[in-house]
Short mmCIF file of C-alpha atoms and ligand atoms in Angstrom, two decimals:
data_model
loop_
_atom_site.label_atom_id
_atom_site.label_comp_id
_atom_site.label_asym_id
_atom_site.label_seq_id
_atom_site.Cartn_x
_atom_site.Cartn_y
_atom_site.Cartn_z
CA MET A 1 -31.48 -182.33 -127.61
CA THR A 2 -35.17 -182.30 -128.42
CA ALA A 3 -35.78 -178.57 -128.27
CA LYS A 4 -36.19 -176.90 -131.62
CA LYS A 5 -33.16 -174.89 -132.58
CA HIS A 6 -33.55 -171.19 -132.88
CA LYS A 7 -32.75 -170.73 -136.55
CA ILE A 8 -34.17 -167.51 -137.83
CA PRO A 9 -34.79 -165.47 -139.88
CA ASP A 10 -36.16 -167.77 -142.61
CA LYS A 11 -35.24 -167.19 -146.25
CA HIS A 12 -37.84 -164.42 -146.52
CA GLY A 13 -36.30 -162.54 -143.63
CA ARG A 14 -39.13 -163.53 -141.27
CA PHE A 15 -38.91 -164.16 -137.58
CA GLY A 16 -42.18 -166.08 -137.29
CA PRO A 17 -44.65 -163.63 -138.86
CA TYR A 18 -42.42 -160.62 -138.11
CA GLY A 19 -39.81 -158.81 -140.17
CA GLY A 20 -39.92 -158.92 -143.95
CA ARG A 21 -39.58 -155.98 -146.34
CA TYR A 22 -42.23 -153.29 -146.54
CA VAL A 23 -40.31 -150.93 -148.80
CA PRO A 24 -40.57 -149.31 -152.23
CA GLU A 25 -39.67 -151.46 -155.23
CA THR A 26 -36.41 -149.58 -155.86
CA VAL A 27 -35.02 -150.63 -152.49
CA ILE A 28 -35.70 -154.33 -152.95
CA TYR A 29 -32.79 -154.60 -155.36
CA ALA A 30 -30.44 -152.93 -152.86
CA LEU A 31 -31.63 -155.18 -150.05
CA ASP A 32 -31.07 -158.25 -152.23
CA GLU A 33 -27.59 -157.04 -153.10
CA LEU A 34 -26.82 -156.37 -149.43
CA LYS A 35 -28.04 -159.80 -148.37
CA ARG A 36 -26.09 -161.57 -151.09
CA GLU A 37 -22.88 -159.68 -150.32
CA TYR A 38 -23.28 -160.15 -146.59
CA ARG A 39 -23.75 -163.92 -146.99
CA THR A 40 -20.51 -164.16 -148.98
CA ILE A 41 -18.48 -161.73 -146.95
CA LYS A 42 -19.38 -162.89 -143.47
CA ASN A 43 -17.49 -166.14 -143.90
CA ASP A 44 -14.63 -164.57 -145.81
CA LYS A 45 -11.35 -165.06 -143.98
CA ALA A 46 -9.93 -161.61 -144.75
CA PHE A 47 -13.16 -159.93 -143.67
CA ARG A 48 -13.28 -161.86 -140.42
CA SER A 49 -9.72 -161.02 -139.51
CA GLU A 50 -10.19 -157.34 -140.40
CA LEU A 51 -13.28 -157.24 -138.18
CA LYS A 52 -11.49 -159.06 -135.39
CA ALA A 53 -8.58 -156.63 -135.46
CA LEU A 54 -10.87 -153.59 -135.32
CA PHE A 55 -12.89 -155.12 -132.50
CA ALA A 56 -9.69 -155.61 -130.52
CA ASP A 57 -7.60 -152.55 -131.31
CA TYR A 58 -10.16 -149.90 -132.20
CA ILE A 59 -13.11 -150.76 -129.94
CA GLY A 60 -11.06 -152.38 -127.18
CA ARG A 61 -12.74 -155.80 -127.10
CA PRO A 62 -13.25 -158.08 -125.34
CA SER A 63 -15.16 -155.94 -122.85
CA PRO A 64 -14.77 -157.22 -119.27
CA LEU A 65 -17.31 -159.22 -117.29
CA TYR A 66 -17.20 -157.42 -113.96
CA PHE A 67 -18.54 -158.52 -110.55
CA ALA A 68 -20.63 -155.67 -109.10
CA GLU A 69 -19.72 -156.43 -105.51
CA ARG A 70 -21.29 -153.51 -103.70
CA LEU A 71 -24.56 -153.60 -105.66
CA THR A 72 -24.73 -157.33 -104.88
CA GLU A 73 -24.15 -156.61 -101.15
CA TYR A 74 -26.66 -153.78 -101.16
CA LEU A 75 -29.39 -156.00 -102.62
CA LYS A 76 -28.22 -159.01 -100.52
CA GLY A 77 -28.05 -161.13 -103.68
CA PRO A 78 -28.36 -162.32 -106.37
CA GLN A 79 -24.74 -162.21 -107.62
CA ILE A 80 -24.58 -159.40 -110.15
CA TYR A 81 -22.16 -159.10 -113.05
CA PHE A 82 -21.89 -156.29 -115.59
CA LYS A 83 -20.91 -156.95 -119.21
CA ARG A 84 -18.96 -153.73 -119.70
CA GLU A 85 -19.99 -152.38 -123.14
CA ASP A 86 -19.63 -148.93 -121.57
CA LEU A 87 -15.88 -149.34 -121.89
CA ASN A 88 -16.00 -149.59 -125.68
CA HIS A 89 -14.64 -146.78 -127.83
CA THR A 90 -17.39 -144.09 -128.04
CA GLY A 91 -18.97 -145.44 -124.88
CA ALA A 92 -21.57 -148.00 -125.90
CA HIS A 93 -22.31 -151.18 -127.83
CA LYS A 94 -23.37 -149.30 -130.97
CA ILE A 95 -19.81 -149.18 -132.32
CA ASN A 96 -19.77 -153.01 -132.70
CA ASN A 97 -22.39 -152.69 -135.40
CA THR A 98 -21.06 -149.60 -137.19
CA VAL A 99 -17.58 -151.12 -137.46
CA GLY A 100 -19.13 -154.22 -139.01
CA GLN A 101 -21.31 -152.31 -141.44
CA ILE A 102 -18.59 -149.91 -142.60
CA LEU A 103 -16.42 -152.91 -143.52
CA LEU A 104 -19.37 -154.33 -145.41
CA ALA A 105 -19.94 -151.00 -147.20
CA ARG A 106 -16.28 -150.86 -148.25
CA ARG A 107 -16.36 -154.41 -149.55
CA MET A 108 -19.42 -153.46 -151.59
CA GLY A 109 -17.61 -150.41 -152.98
CA LYS A 110 -20.07 -147.87 -151.53
CA GLU A 111 -18.51 -144.45 -151.05
CA ARG A 112 -21.37 -142.60 -149.37
CA ILE A 113 -22.77 -143.48 -145.95
CA ILE A 114 -26.10 -142.36 -144.52
CA ALA A 115 -27.63 -143.01 -141.11
CA GLU A 116 -30.41 -141.78 -138.88
CA THR A 117 -30.04 -140.89 -135.24
CA GLY A 118 -32.24 -139.91 -132.33
CA ALA A 119 -30.14 -139.28 -129.26
CA GLY A 120 -27.10 -138.99 -131.47
CA GLN A 121 -25.40 -142.15 -130.21
CA HIS A 122 -25.77 -144.09 -133.45
CA GLY A 123 -24.94 -140.96 -135.45
CA LEU A 124 -21.78 -140.59 -133.42
CA ALA A 125 -20.80 -144.24 -133.83
CA THR A 126 -21.39 -143.93 -137.59
CA ALA A 127 -19.50 -140.63 -137.92
CA THR A 128 -16.64 -142.26 -136.00
CA VAL A 129 -16.18 -145.17 -138.39
CA CYS A 130 -16.63 -142.91 -141.42
CA ALA A 131 -13.79 -140.73 -140.14
CA ARG A 132 -11.71 -143.84 -139.54
CA PHE A 133 -12.17 -144.93 -143.17
CA GLY A 134 -12.36 -141.49 -144.76
CA VAL A 135 -15.79 -141.79 -146.36
CA GLU A 136 -18.59 -139.27 -146.80
CA CYS A 137 -21.11 -139.37 -143.96
CA ILE A 138 -24.60 -137.87 -143.79
CA ILE A 139 -26.60 -138.14 -140.59
CA TYR A 140 -30.35 -137.47 -140.55
CA MET A 141 -31.57 -136.08 -137.26
CA GLY A 142 -34.84 -134.48 -136.18
CA GLU A 143 -34.69 -130.76 -135.38
CA GLU A 144 -36.10 -131.44 -131.94
CA ASP A 145 -33.33 -133.95 -131.25
CA ILE A 146 -30.64 -131.62 -132.63
CA ALA A 147 -31.71 -129.05 -130.05
CA ARG A 148 -31.77 -131.62 -127.22
CA GLN A 149 -28.50 -133.36 -128.10
CA ALA A 150 -26.11 -130.50 -128.86
CA PRO A 151 -22.90 -132.21 -127.62
CA ASN A 152 -23.38 -135.22 -129.91
CA VAL A 153 -24.16 -132.95 -132.87
CA LYS A 154 -20.89 -131.09 -132.28
CA LYS A 155 -18.96 -134.34 -132.05
CA MET A 156 -20.42 -135.61 -135.33
CA LYS A 157 -19.44 -132.39 -137.06
CA LEU A 158 -15.96 -132.50 -135.56
CA LEU A 159 -15.62 -136.01 -136.98
CA GLY A 160 -16.45 -134.67 -140.43
CA ALA A 161 -20.08 -135.75 -140.79
CA GLU A 162 -22.84 -133.61 -142.25
CA VAL A 163 -25.83 -133.47 -139.88
CA ARG A 164 -29.04 -132.93 -141.90
CA PRO A 165 -31.92 -131.50 -139.85
CA VAL A 166 -35.32 -133.12 -140.38
CA SER A 167 -38.24 -130.76 -139.88
CA SER A 168 -41.16 -133.03 -140.78
CA GLY A 169 -43.60 -134.66 -138.34
CA SER A 170 -42.53 -134.72 -134.73
CA LYS A 171 -38.95 -133.73 -135.76
CA THR A 172 -37.56 -136.77 -133.90
CA LEU A 173 -36.10 -140.21 -134.61
CA LYS A 174 -39.03 -141.73 -136.50
CA ASP A 175 -39.02 -138.79 -138.94
CA ALA A 176 -35.23 -138.93 -139.33
CA THR A 177 -35.55 -142.64 -140.15
CA SER A 178 -38.18 -141.94 -142.82
CA GLU A 179 -35.92 -139.28 -144.32
CA ALA A 180 -32.90 -141.60 -144.38
CA LEU A 181 -34.98 -144.26 -146.16
CA ARG A 182 -36.05 -141.64 -148.70
CA ASP A 183 -32.40 -140.69 -149.34
CA TRP A 184 -31.54 -144.35 -149.80
CA VAL A 185 -34.33 -144.86 -152.35
CA THR A 186 -32.91 -141.96 -154.40
CA ASN A 187 -29.19 -142.74 -154.09
CA VAL A 188 -29.23 -146.48 -153.69
CA ARG A 189 -26.47 -147.11 -156.26
CA ASP A 190 -23.57 -145.50 -154.42
CA THR A 191 -24.99 -145.22 -150.90
CA PHE A 192 -24.82 -147.58 -147.94
CA TYR A 193 -27.43 -147.10 -145.21
CA ILE A 194 -26.04 -147.99 -141.79
CA ILE A 195 -29.03 -148.88 -139.60
CA GLY A 196 -28.38 -148.58 -135.88
CA SER A 197 -30.45 -151.32 -134.29
CA VAL A 198 -32.04 -154.69 -135.09
CA VAL A 199 -34.85 -152.95 -136.97
CA GLY A 200 -35.71 -152.05 -140.56
CA PRO A 201 -36.26 -154.32 -143.59
CA ASP A 202 -34.57 -157.71 -144.05
CA PRO A 203 -31.58 -158.30 -143.92
CA TYR A 204 -30.80 -155.51 -141.42
CA PRO A 205 -32.22 -157.16 -138.28
CA MET A 206 -30.03 -160.21 -139.00
CA ILE A 207 -26.89 -158.25 -139.91
CA VAL A 208 -27.03 -155.98 -136.86
CA ARG A 209 -27.74 -158.99 -134.64
CA ASP A 210 -24.76 -160.87 -136.02
CA PHE A 211 -22.37 -157.98 -135.42
CA GLN A 212 -23.73 -157.42 -131.91
CA SER A 213 -23.60 -161.14 -131.03
CA VAL A 214 -19.97 -160.66 -130.09
CA ILE A 215 -21.35 -159.43 -126.73
CA GLY A 216 -23.02 -162.77 -125.99
CA LYS A 217 -20.16 -164.86 -127.37
CA GLU A 218 -17.72 -163.14 -125.02
CA THR A 219 -20.19 -163.36 -122.13
CA LYS A 220 -20.51 -167.11 -122.65
CA ALA A 221 -16.76 -167.69 -122.61
CA GLN A 222 -16.21 -165.32 -119.68
CA SER A 223 -19.02 -166.90 -117.63
CA LYS A 224 -17.53 -170.31 -118.20
CA ARG A 225 -14.16 -169.07 -116.99
CA ILE A 226 -15.36 -166.94 -114.06
CA LEU A 227 -18.51 -168.77 -112.92
CA GLY A 228 -17.77 -172.22 -114.27
CA ALA A 229 -21.10 -172.18 -116.12
CA SER A 230 -23.51 -170.00 -118.04
CA PRO A 231 -25.25 -167.33 -115.95
CA ASP A 232 -28.71 -168.07 -114.50
CA ALA A 233 -30.19 -164.95 -116.04
CA ILE A 234 -29.26 -162.15 -118.43
CA ILE A 235 -30.94 -158.75 -118.36
CA ALA A 236 -30.72 -156.03 -121.03
CA CYS A 237 -32.59 -152.86 -121.86
CA VAL A 238 -34.55 -152.77 -125.12
CA GLY A 239 -34.97 -149.82 -127.44
CA GLY A 240 -34.77 -151.21 -130.96
CA GLY A 241 -33.24 -154.20 -129.24
CA SER A 242 -29.66 -154.55 -130.49
CA ASN A 243 -27.70 -154.77 -127.24
CA ALA A 244 -30.32 -157.21 -125.91
CA ILE A 245 -30.28 -159.48 -128.98
CA GLY A 246 -26.49 -159.19 -129.01
CA ILE A 247 -26.12 -160.60 -125.52
CA PHE A 248 -29.10 -163.02 -125.71
CA HIS A 249 -28.41 -164.69 -129.02
CA GLN A 250 -25.76 -167.20 -127.90
CA PHE A 251 -28.04 -168.36 -125.10
CA LEU A 252 -31.34 -168.80 -126.95
CA ASN A 253 -30.90 -172.58 -127.18
CA ASP A 254 -29.71 -172.84 -123.59
CA LYS A 255 -33.12 -172.94 -121.90
CA LYS A 256 -31.64 -172.88 -118.39
CA VAL A 257 -30.59 -169.26 -118.94
CA LYS A 258 -33.44 -166.83 -118.23
CA LEU A 259 -33.46 -163.91 -120.65
CA ILE A 260 -35.13 -160.66 -119.70
CA GLY A 261 -35.57 -157.58 -121.89
CA VAL A 262 -36.55 -154.31 -120.24
CA GLU A 263 -38.57 -151.62 -122.00
CA ALA A 264 -39.05 -148.00 -121.00
CA ALA A 265 -42.30 -147.48 -119.08
CA GLY A 266 -41.80 -143.69 -119.07
CA LEU A 267 -44.36 -142.06 -116.79
CA GLY A 268 -46.06 -145.45 -116.33
CA LEU A 269 -47.65 -148.09 -118.56
CA ARG A 270 -51.11 -146.57 -118.09
CA SER A 271 -49.97 -142.98 -118.67
CA GLY A 272 -49.88 -143.17 -122.44
CA LYS A 273 -46.38 -141.68 -122.17
CA HIS A 274 -43.95 -144.55 -122.53
CA ALA A 275 -41.97 -146.58 -125.08
CA ALA A 276 -43.20 -150.03 -123.99
CA THR A 277 -43.72 -151.44 -127.45
CA LEU A 278 -44.24 -155.08 -126.46
CA SER A 279 -46.10 -154.50 -123.21
CA LYS A 280 -48.57 -152.05 -124.74
CA GLY A 281 -48.29 -152.32 -128.54
CA LYS A 282 -49.74 -154.37 -131.39
CA PRO A 283 -48.15 -155.71 -134.59
CA GLY A 284 -48.00 -153.28 -137.48
CA VAL A 285 -45.65 -151.93 -140.16
CA LEU A 286 -43.07 -149.21 -139.57
CA HIS A 287 -39.79 -148.42 -141.31
CA GLY A 288 -39.91 -151.38 -143.65
CA SER A 289 -40.69 -154.11 -141.19
CA PHE A 290 -43.64 -155.89 -139.51
CA SER A 291 -43.29 -155.87 -135.75
CA TYR A 292 -44.91 -154.68 -132.53
CA LEU A 293 -45.57 -150.92 -132.46
CA ILE A 294 -47.44 -148.39 -130.42
CA TYR A 295 -50.18 -146.74 -132.50
CA ASP A 296 -53.67 -145.37 -132.01
CA HIS A 297 -57.12 -146.34 -133.38
CA ASP A 298 -56.44 -144.48 -136.62
CA GLY A 299 -53.20 -146.39 -137.09
CA GLN A 300 -51.12 -143.30 -136.30
CA ILE A 301 -47.88 -143.85 -134.40
CA ILE A 302 -48.13 -142.72 -130.78
CA LEU A 303 -45.16 -140.56 -129.89
CA PRO A 304 -43.13 -142.53 -127.40
CA HIS A 305 -41.76 -141.04 -124.20
CA SER A 306 -38.77 -142.07 -122.14
CA ILE A 307 -36.28 -140.28 -119.91
CA SER A 308 -33.62 -141.91 -122.07
CA ALA A 309 -33.46 -140.79 -125.68
CA GLY A 310 -32.03 -144.15 -126.78
CA LEU A 311 -35.17 -146.06 -125.77
CA ASP A 312 -37.54 -143.44 -127.16
CA TYR A 313 -38.60 -145.38 -130.30
CA PRO A 314 -42.18 -146.49 -131.11
CA GLY A 315 -41.07 -149.82 -132.62
CA ILE A 316 -38.90 -152.82 -131.77
CA GLY A 317 -36.90 -155.33 -133.78
CA PRO A 318 -38.91 -158.19 -135.34
CA GLU A 319 -36.85 -160.89 -133.62
CA HIS A 320 -37.89 -159.50 -130.23
CA SER A 321 -41.54 -159.61 -131.31
CA TRP A 322 -41.10 -163.27 -132.11
CA LEU A 323 -39.19 -164.03 -128.90
CA TYR A 324 -41.97 -162.28 -127.00
CA ASP A 325 -44.69 -164.35 -128.67
CA THR A 326 -42.81 -167.61 -128.16
CA GLY A 327 -42.05 -166.73 -124.55
CA ARG A 328 -38.34 -167.54 -124.83
CA VAL A 329 -37.51 -164.03 -123.64
CA LYS A 330 -39.54 -162.31 -120.90
CA TYR A 331 -40.06 -158.59 -121.18
CA GLY A 332 -40.55 -156.20 -118.30
CA SER A 333 -40.46 -152.45 -117.98
CA THR A 334 -38.97 -149.70 -115.84
CA THR A 335 -40.34 -146.19 -115.33
CA ASP A 336 -38.36 -142.94 -115.66
CA LYS A 337 -38.33 -142.65 -111.88
CA GLU A 338 -37.04 -146.16 -111.28
CA ALA A 339 -34.36 -145.70 -113.95
CA MET A 340 -33.22 -142.44 -112.37
CA ARG A 341 -32.98 -144.15 -108.98
CA ALA A 342 -30.89 -146.98 -110.45
CA PHE A 343 -28.69 -144.47 -112.30
CA LYS A 344 -27.81 -142.72 -109.05
CA LEU A 345 -27.53 -145.87 -106.96
CA VAL A 346 -25.18 -147.71 -109.30
CA SER A 347 -23.02 -144.59 -109.74
CA ARG A 348 -22.60 -144.36 -105.95
CA LEU A 349 -22.12 -148.06 -105.29
CA GLU A 350 -19.89 -149.07 -108.17
CA GLY A 351 -18.18 -145.91 -109.39
CA ILE A 352 -19.70 -146.65 -112.77
CA ILE A 353 -22.09 -144.11 -114.28
CA PRO A 354 -24.41 -146.21 -116.45
CA ALA A 355 -26.25 -144.82 -119.48
CA MET A 356 -29.85 -143.85 -118.74
CA GLU A 357 -30.90 -146.61 -121.17
CA THR A 358 -28.88 -149.19 -119.25
CA SER A 359 -30.37 -147.86 -116.01
CA HIS A 360 -33.69 -149.36 -117.12
CA ALA A 361 -32.16 -152.86 -117.03
CA LEU A 362 -30.56 -152.09 -113.67
CA GLY A 363 -33.80 -150.59 -112.33
CA TRP A 364 -35.70 -153.75 -113.27
CA LEU A 365 -33.16 -155.92 -111.45
CA ILE A 366 -33.22 -153.71 -108.35
CA LYS A 367 -37.03 -153.87 -108.31
CA ASN A 368 -37.15 -157.65 -108.85
CA SER A 369 -33.98 -158.85 -107.08
CA LYS A 370 -36.00 -160.86 -104.53
CA ASP A 371 -37.33 -163.10 -107.28
CA PHE A 372 -33.85 -164.60 -107.72
CA LYS A 373 -31.98 -166.99 -105.45
CA LYS A 374 -29.20 -165.26 -103.52
CA SER A 375 -26.67 -167.54 -105.15
CA ALA A 376 -27.97 -166.97 -108.69
CA ASN A 377 -25.55 -165.41 -111.15
CA ILE A 378 -27.09 -162.56 -113.09
CA VAL A 379 -25.45 -160.70 -115.97
CA VAL A 380 -26.64 -157.20 -116.83
CA CYS A 381 -25.64 -155.89 -120.24
CA LEU A 382 -24.11 -152.54 -119.33
CA SER A 383 -24.87 -151.20 -122.78
CA GLY A 384 -23.25 -147.79 -122.36
CA ARG A 385 -21.84 -145.11 -120.11
CA GLY A 386 -23.84 -142.24 -118.71
CA ASP A 387 -21.55 -139.27 -119.32
CA LYS A 388 -23.92 -138.14 -122.07
CA ASP A 389 -26.81 -138.11 -119.60
CA MET A 390 -25.57 -135.42 -117.24
CA PRO A 391 -28.00 -132.81 -118.67
CA ILE A 392 -30.94 -135.11 -117.76
CA LEU A 393 -29.93 -134.91 -114.10
CA GLU A 394 -30.35 -131.15 -114.15
CA GLU A 395 -33.53 -131.32 -116.20
CA TYR A 396 -35.08 -133.61 -113.59
CA GLY A 397 -33.77 -131.50 -110.70
CA GLU A 398 -31.43 -134.22 -109.46
CA LEU A 399 -28.26 -132.14 -109.24
C1 LIG B 1 -28.94 -146.79 -128.32
C2 LIG B 1 -28.74 -147.34 -126.98
C3 LIG B 1 -29.59 -148.33 -126.45
C4 LIG B 1 -30.82 -148.80 -127.16
O1 LIG B 1 -30.59 -149.44 -128.38
P1 LIG B 1 -30.72 -151.01 -128.58
O2 LIG B 1 -30.69 -151.18 -130.03
O3 LIG B 1 -32.03 -151.43 -127.95
O4 LIG B 1 -29.58 -151.64 -127.88
C5 LIG B 1 -29.30 -148.87 -125.21
N1 LIG B 1 -28.24 -148.45 -124.50
C6 LIG B 1 -27.39 -147.50 -124.96
C7 LIG B 1 -26.25 -147.09 -124.12
C8 LIG B 1 -27.63 -146.91 -126.21
O5 LIG B 1 -26.78 -145.97 -126.66
#
């Protein structure tokens, strides 16, 4: 093998120029502690078996690799498979990461958990594991999002979490994230901050990636068994980028496997109302990390727009920025309209209601299916289920 191995981040937490730690001094100590503990714990036998047991019996892993027969017939090829993260406990891939991080928090003796949430999916996954382990849980959420995501707010409260409304700025995810970071700076001694995607300061992008890599590890083994080989291409939607990195990571050194990340194009890439961080953004610093972002001439963050709340983030994980620059992963985008069409089509054809986020990956494949050989095997990371998205149907006049 002559190709250079994909071995990142480096010891400074950099993925090429991206990543790092752009945080107040007081947090550096906590990040060092987290990194040190994680390094020790991740290879610890007891930790690994505890994690394995929770993955199996609490989340329901491994998630199946499913042949989407009618979608394949409808498009007349390629051969489409779904990696069924929608079947996980709480309905998406996010639980893989929160289970991992709560075990880490417990090992580190932290009794108080904080997290930020936009759509409420990460808040819900965090509240779930906090209930499971009986620890205090505080979820920061923008007031705007609290109004838009009432069912998830109720679920978090039912699970025993305190949902703290954030009224600064745009009252959405980016403000909730800033508030959570502020809490952490103040309470760093006894508090563990569970970040929900492959974003934030080092070592979070690496830790979240490692916990989510179970998706790709299973996909590799299942492909070998079902297809006799690795798939020809893997497609995943990209918000912060955790389900995508999770399924891509095992295949980064296998250059025959095409990897495609799909961003939210919202009302269109030229509309100014989208969340297409890589397609339209530039490198900058947000939430403790250097990565692609969408911001204006004054350096102010442009409020992202997407039909799916889970992709509605102005940044992206640093590893994706690096994979974009190196060209190992190709990134495309899907508009609100195309995602809605995919959402309805896949529901009808497969009896699987995909999350609106996932529908962006599906929409990209539907739009570009002719670029693949009919015999090509394509895996779509079905990151979550769409039950939560029923209100969007009404909002867009689709019901
Ligand atoms: C949160 C979410 C996403 C986006 O987050 P990533 O970190 O990019 O994976 C995608 N799909 C679903 C179902 C989600 O809940």
